[in-house]
mmCIF file of C-alpha atoms and ligand atoms in Angstrom:
data_model
loop_
_atom_site.group_PDB
_atom_site.id
_atom_site.type_symbol
_atom_site.label_atom_id
_atom_site.label_comp_id
_atom_site.label_asym_id
_atom_site.label_seq_id
_atom_site.Cartn_x
_atom_site.Cartn_y
_atom_site.Cartn_z
ATOM 1 C CA MET Q 1 0.057 -0.018 0.050
ATOM 2 C CA VAL Q 2 1.199 3.514 -0.949
ATOM 3 C CA THR Q 3 -0.150 6.643 0.636
ATOM 4 C CA GLY Q 4 0.204 9.758 -1.499
ATOM 5 C CA ALA Q 5 -0.014 7.505 -4.539
ATOM 6 C CA ALA Q 6 -1.392 10.306 -6.897
ATOM 7 C CA GLY Q 7 1.638 12.456 -6.103
ATOM 8 C CA PHE Q 8 5.100 12.798 -7.649
ATOM 9 C CA LEU Q 9 7.100 10.066 -5.664
ATOM 10 C CA GLY Q 10 4.105 7.977 -4.659
ATOM 11 C CA SER Q 11 2.996 7.364 -8.370
ATOM 12 C CA HIS Q 12 6.573 6.372 -9.364
ATOM 13 C CA LEU Q 13 6.669 3.938 -6.361
ATOM 14 C CA CYS Q 14 3.329 2.445 -7.590
ATOM 15 C CA ASP Q 15 4.864 1.912 -10.898
ATOM 16 C CA ARG Q 16 7.945 0.185 -9.454
ATOM 17 C CA PHE Q 17 5.991 -2.104 -7.200
ATOM 18 C CA ILE Q 18 3.604 -2.990 -10.155
ATOM 19 C CA ALA Q 19 6.659 -3.648 -12.292
ATOM 20 C CA GLU Q 20 7.842 -6.132 -9.478
ATOM 21 C CA ASP Q 21 4.536 -7.853 -9.693
ATOM 22 C CA PHE Q 22 3.072 -6.667 -6.397
ATOM 23 C CA HIS Q 23 -0.626 -6.077 -5.906
ATOM 24 C CA VAL Q 24 -0.634 -2.345 -5.229
ATOM 25 C CA ILE Q 25 -3.211 -0.297 -3.197
ATOM 26 C CA GLY Q 26 -2.870 3.450 -3.571
ATOM 27 C CA MET Q 27 -4.492 5.809 -1.323
ATOM 28 C CA ASP Q 28 -4.676 9.706 -1.775
ATOM 29 C CA ASN Q 29 -6.967 12.517 -0.908
ATOM 30 C CA LEU Q 30 -5.811 14.487 -3.931
ATOM 31 C CA ILE Q 31 -4.979 17.539 -1.872
ATOM 32 C CA THR Q 32 -1.779 18.163 -3.864
ATOM 33 C CA GLY Q 33 -1.784 15.111 -6.082
ATOM 34 C CA ASP Q 34 -3.164 14.497 -9.625
ATOM 35 C CA LEU Q 35 -5.089 11.386 -10.647
ATOM 36 C CA ARG Q 36 -3.353 11.709 -14.089
ATOM 37 C CA ASN Q 37 -0.220 10.428 -12.341
ATOM 38 C CA VAL Q 38 -1.768 6.960 -11.875
ATOM 39 C CA ALA Q 39 -4.356 7.027 -14.626
ATOM 40 C CA HIS Q 40 -2.299 4.327 -16.591
ATOM 41 C CA LEU Q 41 -2.558 2.013 -13.581
ATOM 42 C CA PHE Q 42 -6.372 2.014 -13.359
ATOM 43 C CA LYS Q 43 -6.875 -0.661 -16.019
ATOM 44 C CA LEU Q 44 -4.421 -3.114 -14.239
ATOM 45 C CA PRO Q 45 -6.078 -5.918 -12.160
ATOM 46 C CA ASN Q 46 -3.261 -5.609 -9.444
ATOM 47 C CA PHE Q 47 -3.866 -1.952 -8.729
ATOM 48 C CA GLU Q 48 -6.568 -0.513 -6.530
ATOM 49 C CA PHE Q 49 -7.097 3.215 -5.531
ATOM 50 C CA TYR Q 50 -8.823 4.692 -2.576
ATOM 51 C CA GLN Q 51 -9.542 8.363 -2.338
ATOM 52 C CA HIS Q 52 -9.191 8.929 1.376
ATOM 53 C CA ASP Q 53 -7.663 11.297 3.895
ATOM 54 C CA VAL Q 54 -5.078 9.241 5.999
ATOM 55 C CA SER Q 55 -5.298 11.680 8.724
ATOM 56 C CA LYS Q 56 -8.692 10.086 9.408
ATOM 57 C CA PHE Q 57 -9.071 6.497 10.382
ATOM 58 C CA VAL Q 58 -7.631 4.166 7.743
ATOM 59 C CA HIS Q 59 -8.973 0.721 6.967
ATOM 60 C CA VAL Q 60 -8.359 -1.599 3.997
ATOM 61 C CA PRO Q 61 -9.623 -4.991 3.779
ATOM 62 C CA GLY Q 62 -7.426 -8.145 3.446
ATOM 63 C CA GLN Q 63 -3.693 -8.759 3.964
ATOM 64 C CA LEU Q 64 -1.023 -6.191 3.617
ATOM 65 C CA ASP Q 65 2.759 -6.930 3.582
ATOM 66 C CA TYR Q 66 4.218 -3.327 3.139
ATOM 67 C CA ILE Q 67 3.000 0.109 3.713
ATOM 68 C CA LEU Q 68 4.766 3.177 2.131
ATOM 69 C CA HIS Q 69 3.635 6.285 3.889
ATOM 70 C CA PHE Q 70 4.263 9.016 1.405
ATOM 71 C CA ALA Q 71 1.076 11.202 1.906
ATOM 72 C CA SER Q 72 2.005 14.745 2.780
ATOM 73 C CA PRO Q 73 2.200 18.095 1.092
ATOM 74 C CA ALA Q 74 5.812 18.376 0.243
ATOM 75 C CA SER Q 75 6.669 21.711 -1.178
ATOM 76 C CA PRO Q 76 6.902 25.013 0.711
ATOM 77 C CA ILE Q 77 4.143 26.541 -1.445
ATOM 78 C CA ASP Q 78 1.829 23.760 -0.369
ATOM 79 C CA TYR Q 79 2.659 23.471 3.372
ATOM 80 C CA LEU Q 80 2.522 27.208 3.788
ATOM 81 C CA GLN Q 81 -0.993 27.252 2.335
ATOM 82 C CA ILE Q 82 -2.269 24.148 4.319
ATOM 83 C CA PRO Q 83 -0.125 23.981 7.436
ATOM 84 C CA ILE Q 84 -2.652 22.367 9.628
ATOM 85 C CA GLN Q 85 -3.254 19.458 7.140
ATOM 86 C CA THR Q 86 0.477 19.155 6.932
ATOM 87 C CA LEU Q 87 0.939 18.819 10.636
ATOM 88 C CA LYS Q 88 -1.920 16.289 10.835
ATOM 89 C CA VAL Q 89 -0.767 14.010 8.079
ATOM 90 C CA GLY Q 90 2.643 13.720 9.557
ATOM 91 C CA SER Q 91 1.342 13.093 13.064
ATOM 92 C CA LEU Q 92 -2.214 11.700 13.017
ATOM 93 C CA GLY Q 93 -1.762 10.116 9.497
ATOM 94 C CA THR Q 94 1.526 8.523 10.612
ATOM 95 C CA HIS Q 95 -0.063 7.224 13.778
ATOM 96 C CA ASN Q 96 -3.004 5.696 11.766
ATOM 97 C CA LEU Q 97 -0.804 4.041 9.396
ATOM 98 C CA LEU Q 98 1.496 2.643 12.173
ATOM 99 C CA GLY Q 99 -1.666 1.272 13.722
ATOM 100 C CA LEU Q 100 -2.677 -0.304 10.403
ATOM 101 C CA ALA Q 101 0.798 -1.704 9.972
ATOM 102 C CA LYS Q 102 0.581 -3.319 13.494
ATOM 103 C CA SER Q 103 -2.966 -4.761 12.911
ATOM 104 C CA LYS Q 104 -1.792 -6.321 9.636
ATOM 105 C CA SER Q 105 1.673 -7.369 10.767
ATOM 106 C CA ALA Q 106 2.939 -5.243 7.851
ATOM 107 C CA ARG Q 107 6.390 -3.633 7.389
ATOM 108 C CA ILE Q 108 6.059 0.149 7.214
ATOM 109 C CA LEU Q 109 8.475 2.728 5.505
ATOM 110 C CA VAL Q 110 7.781 6.422 6.168
ATOM 111 C CA ALA Q 111 8.876 9.306 3.981
ATOM 112 C CA SER Q 112 10.994 11.691 5.984
ATOM 113 C CA THR Q 113 12.858 14.604 4.503
ATOM 114 C CA SER Q 114 16.329 16.381 4.660
ATOM 115 C CA GLU Q 115 14.124 19.116 6.157
ATOM 116 C CA VAL Q 116 14.527 17.397 9.543
ATOM 117 C CA TYR Q 117 18.096 18.955 9.393
ATOM 118 C CA GLY Q 118 16.599 22.343 9.101
ATOM 119 C CA ASP Q 119 19.145 24.961 8.077
ATOM 120 C CA PRO Q 120 22.095 22.609 8.795
ATOM 121 C CA LEU Q 121 25.224 23.739 10.590
ATOM 122 C CA VAL Q 122 27.253 20.705 9.222
ATOM 123 C CA SER Q 123 27.631 19.766 5.645
ATOM 124 C CA PRO Q 124 27.150 17.244 4.187
ATOM 125 C CA GLN Q 125 24.544 15.949 6.636
ATOM 126 C CA PRO Q 126 24.892 12.455 8.131
ATOM 127 C CA GLU Q 127 22.023 10.696 9.683
ATOM 128 C CA GLU Q 128 23.503 11.322 13.147
ATOM 129 C CA TYR Q 129 23.136 15.173 12.757
ATOM 130 C CA TRP Q 130 20.192 16.362 14.914
ATOM 131 C CA GLY Q 131 19.332 19.443 12.860
ATOM 132 C CA ASN Q 132 18.772 23.151 13.204
ATOM 133 C CA VAL Q 133 15.126 23.716 12.956
ATOM 134 C CA ASN Q 134 12.999 26.662 13.870
ATOM 135 C CA PRO Q 135 9.714 25.093 15.272
ATOM 136 C CA VAL Q 136 7.660 28.251 14.945
ATOM 137 C CA GLY Q 137 9.042 29.533 11.660
ATOM 138 C CA PRO Q 138 6.950 29.200 8.512
ATOM 139 C CA ARG Q 139 8.561 25.908 7.544
ATOM 140 C CA GLY Q 140 8.285 24.448 11.076
ATOM 141 C CA VAL Q 141 4.907 22.899 10.229
ATOM 142 C CA TYR Q 142 6.651 20.469 7.733
ATOM 143 C CA ASP Q 143 9.919 20.043 9.521
ATOM 144 C CA GLU Q 144 8.272 19.245 12.976
ATOM 145 C CA ALA Q 145 5.583 17.049 11.461
ATOM 146 C CA LYS Q 146 8.349 15.010 9.912
ATOM 147 C CA ARG Q 147 10.396 15.026 13.153
ATOM 148 C CA PHE Q 148 7.315 13.718 15.024
ATOM 149 C CA GLN Q 149 6.790 11.147 12.417
ATOM 150 C CA GLU Q 150 10.270 9.794 12.943
ATOM 151 C CA ALA Q 151 9.870 9.682 16.683
ATOM 152 C CA MET Q 152 6.409 8.010 16.575
ATOM 153 C CA THR Q 153 7.821 5.513 14.007
ATOM 154 C CA MET Q 154 10.792 4.642 16.341
ATOM 155 C CA ALA Q 155 8.360 4.338 19.318
ATOM 156 C CA TYR Q 156 6.253 1.734 17.446
ATOM 157 C CA HIS Q 157 9.459 -0.142 16.527
ATOM 158 C CA ASN Q 158 10.704 -0.109 20.098
ATOM 159 C CA VAL Q 159 7.387 -0.763 21.866
ATOM 160 C CA HIS Q 160 5.585 -3.025 19.570
ATOM 161 C CA GLY Q 161 8.517 -4.521 17.664
ATOM 162 C CA LEU Q 162 6.913 -3.221 14.376
ATOM 163 C CA GLU Q 163 9.130 -3.549 11.297
ATOM 164 C CA THR Q 164 9.693 0.042 10.363
ATOM 165 C CA ARG Q 165 11.970 1.883 7.891
ATOM 166 C CA ILE Q 166 12.501 5.687 7.709
ATOM 167 C CA VAL Q 167 13.939 7.361 4.706
ATOM 168 C CA ARG Q 168 15.202 10.864 4.724
ATOM 169 C CA ILE Q 169 14.610 12.116 1.152
ATOM 170 C CA PHE Q 170 16.623 14.955 -0.216
ATOM 171 C CA ASN Q 171 15.376 17.047 -3.165
ATOM 172 C CA THR Q 172 14.213 14.870 -5.958
ATOM 173 C CA TYR Q 173 13.186 15.704 -9.359
ATOM 174 C CA GLY Q 174 11.713 14.196 -12.446
ATOM 175 C CA PRO Q 175 8.626 13.629 -14.623
ATOM 176 C CA ARG Q 176 5.373 14.284 -12.767
ATOM 177 C CA MET Q 177 6.590 17.043 -10.512
ATOM 178 C CA ARG Q 178 4.023 19.718 -10.349
ATOM 179 C CA LEU Q 179 4.799 22.824 -12.369
ATOM 180 C CA ASN Q 180 3.528 25.237 -9.973
ATOM 181 C CA ASP Q 181 4.804 23.630 -6.712
ATOM 182 C CA GLY Q 182 7.043 26.477 -5.989
ATOM 183 C CA ARG Q 183 10.179 24.516 -6.107
ATOM 184 C CA ALA Q 184 13.189 25.941 -8.059
ATOM 185 C CA LEU Q 185 13.693 23.126 -10.592
ATOM 186 C CA PRO Q 186 10.110 22.838 -12.277
ATOM 187 C CA THR Q 187 9.690 26.646 -11.845
ATOM 188 C CA PHE Q 188 12.890 27.301 -13.772
ATOM 189 C CA ILE Q 189 12.028 24.694 -16.482
ATOM 190 C CA ALA Q 190 8.529 26.173 -16.959
ATOM 191 C CA GLN Q 191 9.998 29.711 -17.152
ATOM 192 C CA ALA Q 192 12.647 28.613 -19.586
ATOM 193 C CA LEU Q 193 10.221 26.816 -21.833
ATOM 194 C CA ASN Q 194 7.925 29.800 -21.857
ATOM 195 C CA GLY Q 195 10.980 31.931 -22.722
ATOM 196 C CA ASP Q 196 10.441 34.021 -19.435
ATOM 197 C CA ALA Q 197 13.089 35.198 -17.030
ATOM 198 C CA LEU Q 198 14.126 32.706 -14.346
ATOM 199 C CA THR Q 199 13.475 33.951 -10.913
ATOM 200 C CA ILE Q 200 16.192 33.304 -8.254
ATOM 201 C CA PHE Q 201 15.427 33.903 -4.607
ATOM 202 C CA GLY Q 202 18.580 35.470 -2.819
ATOM 203 C CA ASP Q 203 21.872 35.857 -4.703
ATOM 204 C CA GLY Q 204 21.664 32.274 -6.029
ATOM 205 C CA THR Q 205 24.792 31.091 -4.161
ATOM 206 C CA GLN Q 206 22.626 28.822 -1.907
ATOM 207 C CA THR Q 207 23.184 25.283 -2.780
ATOM 208 C CA ARG Q 208 20.907 22.205 -3.398
ATOM 209 C CA SER Q 209 21.529 18.683 -4.469
ATOM 210 C CA PHE Q 210 19.080 16.990 -6.837
ATOM 211 C CA CYS Q 211 18.356 13.256 -7.131
ATOM 212 C CA TYR Q 212 16.721 11.903 -10.131
ATOM 213 C CA VAL Q 213 13.453 10.118 -9.311
ATOM 214 C CA SER Q 214 14.424 6.637 -10.688
ATOM 215 C CA ASP Q 215 17.518 6.802 -8.236
ATOM 216 C CA GLN Q 216 15.411 7.780 -5.305
ATOM 217 C CA VAL Q 217 12.881 4.977 -5.932
ATOM 218 C CA GLU Q 218 15.560 2.559 -6.161
ATOM 219 C CA GLY Q 219 17.070 3.645 -2.781
ATOM 220 C CA ILE Q 220 13.577 3.528 -1.175
ATOM 221 C CA TYR Q 221 12.911 0.021 -2.678
ATOM 222 C CA ARG Q 222 16.270 -1.267 -1.232
ATOM 223 C CA LEU Q 223 15.694 0.175 2.170
ATOM 224 C CA LEU Q 224 12.224 -1.231 2.417
ATOM 225 C CA LEU Q 225 13.678 -4.749 1.962
ATOM 226 C CA ALA Q 226 16.786 -4.089 4.063
ATOM 227 C CA ASP Q 227 17.044 -4.987 7.781
ATOM 228 C CA TYR Q 228 17.518 -1.559 9.226
ATOM 229 C CA ALA Q 229 15.208 0.569 11.332
ATOM 230 C CA LEU Q 230 17.060 3.931 11.836
ATOM 231 C CA PRO Q 231 16.701 6.800 9.269
ATOM 232 C CA VAL Q 232 18.774 6.485 6.052
ATOM 233 C CA ASN Q 233 19.515 9.574 3.778
ATOM 234 C CA ILE Q 234 18.649 8.995 0.088
ATOM 235 C CA GLY Q 235 19.702 11.769 -2.155
ATOM 236 C CA ASN Q 236 22.432 12.916 -4.548
ATOM 237 C CA PRO Q 237 25.347 14.332 -2.989
ATOM 238 C CA ASP Q 238 26.305 16.328 -6.141
ATOM 239 C CA GLU Q 239 25.790 19.856 -4.796
ATOM 240 C CA MET Q 240 25.375 22.907 -6.978
ATOM 241 C CA THR Q 241 24.383 26.536 -6.585
ATOM 242 C CA ILE Q 242 20.910 27.624 -7.577
ATOM 243 C CA ILE Q 243 22.474 29.975 -10.163
ATOM 244 C CA ASP Q 244 24.401 27.054 -11.827
ATOM 245 C CA MET Q 245 21.262 25.163 -11.905
ATOM 246 C CA ALA Q 246 19.310 27.981 -13.549
ATOM 247 C CA GLN Q 247 22.047 28.311 -16.292
ATOM 248 C CA GLU Q 248 22.065 24.548 -16.886
ATOM 249 C CA ILE Q 249 18.292 24.579 -17.332
ATOM 250 C CA ILE Q 250 18.387 27.469 -19.828
ATOM 251 C CA GLU Q 251 21.040 25.514 -21.832
ATOM 252 C CA ALA Q 252 19.176 22.219 -21.619
ATOM 253 C CA THR Q 253 15.961 23.887 -22.844
ATOM 254 C CA GLY Q 254 17.804 25.668 -25.706
ATOM 255 C CA LYS Q 255 16.158 28.918 -24.775
ATOM 256 C CA ARG Q 256 17.585 32.362 -24.107
ATOM 257 C CA SER Q 257 16.018 33.388 -20.836
ATOM 258 C CA ASN Q 258 17.481 35.978 -18.506
ATOM 259 C CA ILE Q 259 17.790 35.593 -14.749
ATOM 260 C CA VAL Q 260 16.109 37.943 -12.242
ATOM 261 C CA TYR Q 261 16.721 38.113 -8.441
ATOM 262 C CA HIS Q 262 14.145 38.413 -5.706
ATOM 263 C CA SER Q 263 14.712 38.521 -1.780
ATOM 264 C CA LEU Q 264 15.170 35.229 0.035
ATOM 265 C CA PRO Q 265 12.257 33.782 1.861
ATOM 266 C CA ILE Q 266 12.601 33.339 5.684
ATOM 267 C CA ASP Q 267 14.387 30.270 6.981
ATOM 268 C CA ASP Q 268 15.407 29.195 3.518
ATOM 269 C CA PRO Q 269 18.156 26.696 4.052
ATOM 270 C CA LYS Q 270 21.422 27.937 2.703
ATOM 271 C CA GLN Q 271 22.815 24.532 1.835
ATOM 272 C CA ARG Q 272 21.651 20.975 1.627
ATOM 273 C CA ARG Q 273 23.821 18.001 0.787
ATOM 274 C CA PRO Q 274 23.339 14.369 1.934
ATOM 275 C CA ASP Q 275 25.977 12.208 3.274
ATOM 276 C CA ILE Q 276 25.091 8.892 1.699
ATOM 277 C CA SER Q 277 27.831 6.737 3.233
ATOM 278 C CA LYS Q 278 25.125 4.777 5.154
ATOM 279 C CA ALA Q 279 23.011 4.034 1.987
ATOM 280 C CA ARG Q 280 26.141 3.022 0.105
ATOM 281 C CA ARG Q 281 27.255 0.666 2.891
ATOM 282 C CA LEU Q 282 23.820 -0.890 3.864
ATOM 283 C CA LEU Q 283 21.982 -0.762 0.630
ATOM 284 C CA HIS Q 284 24.888 -0.780 -1.944
ATOM 285 C CA TRP Q 285 23.106 2.128 -3.347
ATOM 286 C CA ALA Q 286 24.319 5.274 -4.999
ATOM 287 C CA PRO Q 287 22.663 7.594 -7.689
ATOM 288 C CA VAL Q 288 23.369 6.535 -11.342
ATOM 289 C CA VAL Q 289 21.485 9.079 -13.435
ATOM 290 C CA SER Q 290 23.520 11.949 -14.504
ATOM 291 C CA ARG Q 291 22.059 15.508 -14.103
ATOM 292 C CA GLU Q 292 22.279 16.036 -17.802
ATOM 293 C CA GLU Q 293 20.183 12.815 -18.463
ATOM 294 C CA GLY Q 294 17.804 13.544 -15.529
ATOM 295 C CA LEU Q 295 17.212 17.207 -16.866
ATOM 296 C CA ARG Q 296 16.686 15.857 -20.312
ATOM 297 C CA ARG Q 297 13.931 13.400 -19.288
ATOM 298 C CA THR Q 298 12.271 16.019 -17.033
ATOM 299 C CA ILE Q 299 12.215 18.751 -19.661
ATOM 300 C CA GLU Q 300 10.831 16.196 -22.073
ATOM 301 C CA TYR Q 301 7.998 15.517 -19.700
ATOM 302 C CA PHE Q 302 7.245 19.146 -19.170
ATOM 303 C CA ARG Q 303 7.062 19.728 -22.921
ATOM 304 C CA THR Q 304 4.273 17.094 -23.172
ATOM 305 C CA LEU Q 305 2.016 19.026 -20.795
ATOM 306 C CA PRO Q 306 -0.827 21.101 -22.282
ATOM 307 C CA GLN Q 307 0.482 24.594 -23.310
ATOM 308 C CA GLU Q 308 -2.213 26.353 -21.026
ATOM 309 C CA GLU Q 309 -0.634 24.520 -18.009
ATOM 310 C CA LEU Q 310 2.926 25.691 -18.944
ATOM 311 C CA LYS Q 311 1.754 29.201 -19.512
ATOM 312 C CA ARG Q 312 -0.025 29.560 -16.225
ATOM 313 C CA LYS Q 313 1.883 32.142 -14.003
ATOM 314 C CA ASP Q 314 1.062 30.777 -10.626
ATOM 315 C CA PHE Q 315 4.586 29.349 -10.226
HETATM 316 P P1 NAD N 401 3.280 15.346 -3.749
HETATM 317 O O1 NAD N 401 2.669 16.635 -3.227
HETATM 318 O O2 NAD N 401 3.523 15.247 -5.231
HETATM 319 O O3 NAD N 401 2.670 14.079 -3.188
HETATM 320 C C1 NAD N 401 1.968 13.912 -1.979
HETATM 321 C C2 NAD N 401 0.662 13.179 -2.127
HETATM 322 O O4 NAD N 401 0.003 12.994 -0.908
HETATM 323 C C3 NAD N 401 -0.319 13.987 -3.001
HETATM 324 O O5 NAD N 401 -0.814 13.230 -4.005
HETATM 325 C C4 NAD N 401 -1.397 14.401 -1.922
HETATM 326 O O6 NAD N 401 -2.586 14.591 -2.486
HETATM 327 C C5 NAD N 401 -1.200 13.269 -0.875
HETATM 328 N N1 NAD N 401 -1.720 13.600 0.450
HETATM 329 C C6 NAD N 401 -1.441 14.770 1.088
HETATM 330 N N2 NAD N 401 -1.979 14.699 2.396
HETATM 331 C C7 NAD N 401 -2.710 13.669 2.411
HETATM 332 C C8 NAD N 401 -3.592 13.018 3.234
HETATM 333 N N3 NAD N 401 -3.927 13.536 4.428
HETATM 334 N N4 NAD N 401 -4.289 11.867 2.914
HETATM 335 C C9 NAD N 401 -4.071 11.249 1.723
HETATM 336 N N5 NAD N 401 -3.203 11.777 0.825
HETATM 337 C C10 NAD N 401 -2.606 12.896 1.077
HETATM 338 O O7 NAD N 401 4.734 15.307 -2.993
HETATM 339 P P2 NAD N 401 6.016 14.385 -3.329
HETATM 340 O O8 NAD N 401 7.083 15.148 -3.747
HETATM 341 O O9 NAD N 401 5.670 13.186 -4.117
HETATM 342 O O10 NAD N 401 6.375 13.891 -1.825
HETATM 343 C C11 NAD N 401 5.850 12.609 -1.335
HETATM 344 C C12 NAD N 401 6.482 12.380 0.014
HETATM 345 O O11 NAD N 401 7.879 12.462 0.014
HETATM 346 C C13 NAD N 401 6.073 13.435 1.122
HETATM 347 O O12 NAD N 401 5.823 12.761 2.307
HETATM 348 C C14 NAD N 401 7.210 14.310 1.308
HETATM 349 O O13 NAD N 401 7.344 14.863 2.482
HETATM 350 C C15 NAD N 401 8.390 13.365 0.977
HETATM 351 N N6 NAD N 401 9.565 14.014 0.377
HETATM 352 C C16 NAD N 401 9.655 14.460 -0.950
HETATM 353 C C17 NAD N 401 10.718 15.132 -1.413
HETATM 354 C C18 NAD N 401 10.823 15.483 -2.849
HETATM 355 O O14 NAD N 401 11.904 16.041 -3.204
HETATM 356 N N7 NAD N 401 9.874 15.369 -3.674
HETATM 357 C C19 NAD N 401 11.787 15.470 -0.544
HETATM 358 C C20 NAD N 401 11.593 15.014 0.775
HETATM 359 C C21 NAD N 401 10.587 14.369 1.261
#
């Protein structure tokens, strides 16, 4: 069972588990998701979909072997608009799914985030770093929901012996990202494809690292099947500045957009880069898709979207 199945990562996970011959139950309340992401799966006999809010009681009939809890608004634009739902799905939603896992004797993997490190004071961030989070800042609703999620998951593991996994996901990109989710990469791609100027917040020297979605899904799949309950970072350690990324996107789209600068939002992390030694050692995992290839596939996807979506200016 995959929660957040109609979202970006959830839909790719559904595809992966279907490809591995699982029977997949997708669950989503569509608050930030899009049914188009799973439309191709509806005709399959081994895919079921429930439209349901996992912050409310969750029940599904029959046996469950694995639960992947990916339901949560994930981009700043979303969780700033729906802060209470974000806190609820990370807390109540996680609690409901841990309860479901316990009742079905299923293994559960929860989607945590590099945001648990906040604006990190060490770089790259190993799993042992406790983070630098402002609980009452605008991003606190997401960061603290995910920190609570991790704590609750470990408590179920320790108290009930539940089989739990925690993945700390670093920025991931690829087809099915939402154009207007406010994140730099889809925004830049849409702006470049429209021939508009690319907007950088701050001076563009802040860094991010971007993991292509198939690499992320492979890491999650391996972690689910591994025997390790503590959090594991999955991301690409190849760090770059936002300004370099903007330039790469302009080049990859073959357009001639300019770059314009706006002031930096509050609590925007200045750097983010995963230490993936643990994933390498435990899962024998490392990213394999180059940025050039990843960007090519992502831009190709954005080009297939209806023009009116690309032209919308709400990103
Ligand atoms: P997304 O917004 O594309 O997908 C999230 C999905 O969850 C959406 O389909 C949404 O409708 C659904 N959802 C939200 N609240 C729900 C609820 N209460 N009940 C049922 N469904 C609900 O986001 P994404 O990028 O695919 O992120 C998926 C997960 O991965 C999230 O938990 C997010 O925190 C985590 N994550 C993602 C990234 C990334 O780079 N994409 C990075 C770190 C962590």
